[in-house]
Short mmCIF file of C-alpha atoms in Angstrom, two decimals:
data_model
loop_
_atom_site.label_atom_id
_atom_site.label_comp_id
_atom_site.label_asym_id
_atom_site.label_seq_id
_atom_site.Cartn_x
_atom_site.Cartn_y
_atom_site.Cartn_z
CA SER A 1 0.06 -10.31 8.69
CA ALA A 2 1.23 -10.92 5.12
CA VAL A 3 4.09 -9.51 3.13
CA ILE A 4 2.72 -8.14 -0.11
CA SER A 5 4.85 -6.72 -2.88
CA GLN A 6 3.87 -4.90 -6.03
CA LYS A 7 5.74 -4.18 -9.22
CA PRO A 8 6.31 -1.60 -10.50
CA SER A 9 6.18 0.80 -7.57
CA ARG A 10 5.58 3.66 -9.98
CA ASP A 11 5.51 4.30 -13.70
CA ILE A 12 4.91 7.07 -16.17
CA CYS A 13 3.14 5.88 -19.29
CA GLN A 14 1.90 7.39 -22.52
CA ARG A 15 -1.78 7.44 -23.34
CA GLY A 16 -2.97 4.53 -25.43
CA THR A 17 -0.48 2.08 -23.94
CA SER A 18 -1.09 -0.64 -21.35
CA LEU A 19 0.61 -1.43 -18.06
CA THR A 20 0.55 -4.69 -16.13
CA ILE A 21 0.91 -4.48 -12.37
CA GLN A 22 2.05 -7.52 -10.43
CA CYS A 23 1.09 -8.44 -6.88
CA GLN A 24 2.93 -11.14 -4.94
CA VAL A 25 1.99 -12.45 -1.49
CA ASP A 26 4.22 -14.47 0.78
CA SER A 27 1.43 -16.89 1.73
CA GLN A 28 -1.43 -18.61 -0.03
CA VAL A 29 -4.64 -16.62 0.03
CA THR A 30 -8.03 -17.35 -1.44
CA MET A 31 -9.08 -13.85 -2.37
CA MET A 32 -7.06 -10.98 -3.70
CA PHE A 33 -8.44 -7.55 -4.39
CA TRP A 34 -7.50 -4.65 -6.62
CA TYR A 35 -8.25 -1.07 -5.67
CA ARG A 36 -7.83 2.25 -7.39
CA GLN A 37 -7.16 5.47 -5.55
CA GLN A 38 -7.45 8.54 -7.71
CA PRO A 39 -5.60 11.70 -6.62
CA GLY A 40 -7.06 13.09 -3.41
CA GLN A 41 -9.73 10.39 -3.26
CA SER A 42 -10.48 7.35 -1.17
CA LEU A 43 -10.06 3.76 -2.32
CA THR A 44 -12.45 2.21 -4.81
CA LEU A 45 -12.61 -1.52 -5.34
CA ILE A 46 -11.99 -2.53 -8.95
CA ALA A 47 -12.40 -6.28 -8.71
CA THR A 48 -12.02 -9.40 -6.60
CA ALA A 49 -9.76 -12.14 -7.95
CA ASN A 50 -10.15 -15.76 -6.90
CA GLN A 51 -7.76 -18.39 -8.09
CA GLY A 52 -9.19 -20.54 -10.83
CA SER A 53 -12.15 -18.36 -11.69
CA GLU A 54 -12.97 -15.14 -13.48
CA ALA A 55 -12.49 -11.96 -11.52
CA THR A 56 -15.60 -10.25 -10.22
CA TYR A 57 -15.74 -6.60 -11.26
CA GLU A 58 -17.44 -3.78 -9.40
CA SER A 59 -19.85 -1.41 -11.06
CA GLY A 60 -18.02 0.96 -13.36
CA PHE A 61 -15.11 -1.37 -14.07
CA VAL A 62 -14.94 -3.78 -17.00
CA ILE A 63 -12.69 -6.66 -17.92
CA ASP A 64 -11.64 -5.16 -21.26
CA LYS A 65 -10.20 -2.13 -19.49
CA PHE A 66 -8.82 -3.89 -16.40
CA PRO A 67 -8.06 -7.54 -17.23
CA ILE A 68 -6.94 -9.53 -14.20
CA SER A 69 -5.08 -12.79 -13.92
CA ARG A 70 -4.89 -15.04 -10.87
CA PRO A 71 -2.76 -18.03 -11.87
CA ASN A 72 -2.11 -19.29 -8.34
CA LEU A 73 -2.79 -18.58 -4.68
CA THR A 74 0.12 -16.16 -4.21
CA PHE A 75 0.08 -14.02 -7.34
CA SER A 76 -2.16 -11.76 -9.38
CA THR A 77 -1.80 -9.17 -12.11
CA LEU A 78 -3.91 -6.19 -13.07
CA THR A 79 -3.55 -4.63 -16.50
CA VAL A 80 -4.63 -1.08 -17.16
CA SER A 81 -5.40 -1.06 -20.88
CA ASN A 82 -5.48 1.73 -23.43
CA MET A 83 -4.57 4.24 -20.78
CA SER A 84 -5.73 7.83 -20.61
CA PRO A 85 -4.72 10.58 -18.17
CA GLU A 86 -7.86 9.77 -16.15
CA ASP A 87 -6.24 6.45 -15.24
CA SER A 88 -3.52 8.24 -13.29
CA SER A 89 -3.96 6.78 -9.81
CA ILE A 90 -2.44 4.60 -7.17
CA TYR A 91 -3.36 0.96 -7.73
CA LEU A 92 -3.28 -1.27 -4.69
CA CYS A 93 -3.69 -4.98 -4.27
CA SER A 94 -4.85 -6.46 -1.00
CA VAL A 95 -5.52 -9.83 0.60
CA ASP A 96 -7.80 -11.18 3.28
CA LEU A 97 -6.20 -12.91 6.22
CA PRO A 98 -8.15 -14.72 8.93
CA THR A 99 -7.53 -13.05 12.26
CA GLY A 100 -9.24 -14.04 15.48
CA GLY A 101 -12.54 -15.14 13.97
CA THR A 102 -12.77 -12.47 11.32
CA TYR A 103 -10.85 -11.40 8.25
CA GLU A 104 -8.50 -8.45 8.10
CA GLN A 105 -7.36 -6.91 4.88
CA TYR A 106 -3.74 -6.07 4.24
CA PHE A 107 -2.49 -3.95 1.38
CA GLY A 108 0.49 -3.94 -0.87
CA PRO A 109 2.65 -0.82 -1.15
CA GLY A 110 0.77 0.39 -4.22
CA THR A 111 1.71 1.29 -7.77
CA ARG A 112 1.68 4.98 -8.57
CA LEU A 113 0.71 5.41 -12.22
CA THR A 114 0.93 8.64 -14.16
CA VAL A 115 -0.44 8.76 -17.69
CA THR A 116 0.72 11.58 -19.92
CA ALA B 1 -25.95 6.16 0.26
CA GLN B 2 -22.66 6.85 1.96
CA LYS B 3 -21.89 3.97 4.29
CA ILE B 4 -18.85 5.52 5.94
CA THR B 5 -18.70 9.19 6.84
CA GLN B 6 -15.62 11.04 7.96
CA THR B 7 -16.67 14.62 8.54
CA GLN B 8 -13.19 16.07 9.04
CA PRO B 9 -11.36 16.48 5.74
CA GLY B 10 -8.36 17.88 7.62
CA MET B 11 -7.19 18.05 11.21
CA PHE B 12 -4.28 19.71 12.97
CA VAL B 13 -2.81 18.62 16.28
CA GLN B 14 0.16 19.75 18.30
CA GLU B 15 2.92 17.21 18.80
CA LYS B 16 2.43 15.16 22.00
CA GLU B 17 -1.25 16.04 22.17
CA ALA B 18 -4.09 13.55 21.65
CA VAL B 19 -6.41 13.77 18.64
CA THR B 20 -9.74 12.14 17.75
CA LEU B 21 -10.65 11.35 14.16
CA ASP B 22 -14.36 10.88 13.60
CA CYS B 23 -16.03 8.02 11.76
CA THR B 24 -19.71 7.16 11.52
CA TYR B 25 -21.10 4.25 9.58
CA ASP B 26 -24.36 2.91 8.30
CA THR B 27 -25.30 -0.75 8.19
CA SER B 28 -28.26 -2.97 8.90
CA ASP B 29 -26.12 -6.09 9.31
CA PRO B 30 -25.64 -7.18 12.94
CA SER B 31 -22.16 -8.53 12.17
CA TYR B 32 -19.59 -6.12 10.88
CA GLY B 33 -16.04 -5.05 11.40
CA LEU B 34 -14.60 -1.57 11.52
CA PHE B 35 -11.04 -0.75 10.52
CA TRP B 36 -8.72 2.19 10.52
CA TYR B 37 -5.88 2.59 8.06
CA LYS B 38 -3.09 5.12 7.82
CA GLN B 39 -1.80 6.25 4.44
CA PRO B 40 1.39 8.32 4.51
CA SER B 41 2.52 10.31 1.50
CA SER B 42 4.33 7.23 0.18
CA GLY B 43 0.92 5.75 -0.66
CA GLU B 44 1.01 2.49 1.28
CA MET B 45 -2.02 1.54 3.37
CA ILE B 46 -1.08 0.61 6.93
CA PHE B 47 -3.57 -1.29 9.07
CA LEU B 48 -3.94 0.32 12.50
CA ILE B 49 -6.80 -1.13 14.48
CA TYR B 50 -9.90 -3.31 14.25
CA GLN B 51 -13.22 -3.35 16.14
CA GLY B 52 -15.80 -6.09 15.74
CA SER B 53 -19.47 -5.29 16.19
CA TYR B 54 -19.79 -7.84 19.00
CA ASP B 55 -16.65 -6.79 20.83
CA GLN B 56 -17.53 -5.67 24.34
CA GLN B 57 -14.46 -3.55 24.85
CA ASN B 58 -12.98 -0.78 22.78
CA ALA B 59 -9.98 -1.90 20.75
CA THR B 60 -6.55 -0.57 21.61
CA GLU B 61 -3.20 -0.92 19.81
CA GLY B 62 -0.37 1.01 21.37
CA ARG B 63 -1.11 4.72 20.94
CA TYR B 64 -4.25 3.96 18.95
CA SER B 65 -7.62 3.33 20.52
CA LEU B 66 -11.04 3.08 19.01
CA ASN B 67 -13.96 4.81 20.72
CA PHE B 68 -16.75 2.48 19.63
CA GLN B 69 -20.29 3.68 20.28
CA LYS B 70 -22.50 1.08 18.69
CA ALA B 71 -25.84 2.76 19.31
CA ARG B 72 -24.58 5.93 17.66
CA LYS B 73 -22.82 3.95 14.92
CA SER B 74 -19.58 5.72 15.48
CA ALA B 75 -16.03 4.39 15.61
CA ASN B 76 -13.71 7.27 16.29
CA LEU B 77 -9.96 6.78 16.27
CA VAL B 78 -8.01 8.30 19.13
CA ILE B 79 -4.29 8.84 18.73
CA SER B 80 -2.53 9.66 21.97
CA ALA B 81 0.77 11.51 22.26
CA SER B 82 0.86 12.53 18.59
CA GLN B 83 4.17 12.29 16.76
CA LEU B 84 5.34 14.09 13.65
CA GLY B 85 5.30 10.73 11.86
CA ASP B 86 1.56 10.49 12.44
CA SER B 87 0.97 13.09 9.73
CA ALA B 88 -0.91 11.17 7.04
CA MET B 89 -4.32 10.39 5.61
CA TYR B 90 -6.49 8.22 7.83
CA PHE B 91 -9.26 6.07 6.42
CA CYS B 92 -12.10 4.41 8.29
CA ALA B 93 -13.46 1.27 6.63
CA MET B 94 -16.21 -1.26 7.24
CA ARG B 95 -16.82 -4.82 6.25
CA GLU B 96 -20.29 -6.29 6.66
CA LEU B 97 -19.47 -9.81 7.76
CA ASP B 98 -22.77 -11.41 6.82
CA ASN B 99 -21.97 -10.56 3.25
CA TYR B 100 -18.48 -11.98 3.04
CA GLY B 101 -17.39 -11.35 -0.48
CA GLN B 102 -18.87 -7.85 -0.32
CA ASN B 103 -15.75 -6.00 0.30
CA PHE B 104 -14.51 -3.17 2.34
CA VAL B 105 -16.17 0.20 2.09
CA PHE B 106 -13.82 3.09 2.74
CA GLY B 107 -14.63 6.52 4.04
CA PRO B 108 -13.35 9.65 2.29
CA GLY B 109 -10.47 10.03 4.72
CA THR B 110 -9.11 12.66 7.11
CA ARG B 111 -5.77 14.34 6.56
CA LEU B 112 -3.98 14.72 9.89
CA SER B 113 -1.15 17.18 10.26
CA VAL B 114 0.95 17.08 13.41
CA LEU B 115 2.58 20.39 14.24
CA PRO B 116 5.94 20.63 16.01
#
């Protein structure tokens, strides 16, 4: 498994501001992923971040709203820009780790964001 | 179309009893992996168990076992000897391995409450 940390663990922000969430992994990984989990909902993939290339965004998510950086193989950031109350969610980063011929996905502890 | 279905939004079980959480999936890929995650109220996603589509035997991990019925496309999670700490949301997820880079698809989740 991997040890994944996220900062901040939670934050309360005012609408119109931006928040950058950091994700740190204790080993080098090719792919990192960012998910959003709105209150009472399941996880929705925002984007996939590979080191050295632009992030790949899922339908409904755009780079201007959720810019992502991936400067090296152990770190990534997700910025939630121009926030509104609808952005209140848990944001989770995850990584793929090869395990017995397949890949398993491990998650960070999440960042609980409340926008007022 | 929904790829992962969890028909039980909420379940109750008496402490020390066994409980089965349902999961059905839809895929045309012959290679896929099925995962179960636990999400306590703290928000972290905890990996529980994995079943590969070619695995001959049902996966087991301690008190967790996966009742894999490939022809019916079901991958139910069985928790034996429930504990109060098992109270959480449980998510079934699938990765279609022939489309690596297409990420996990999560089900809507089942909220399990263990009663003393």
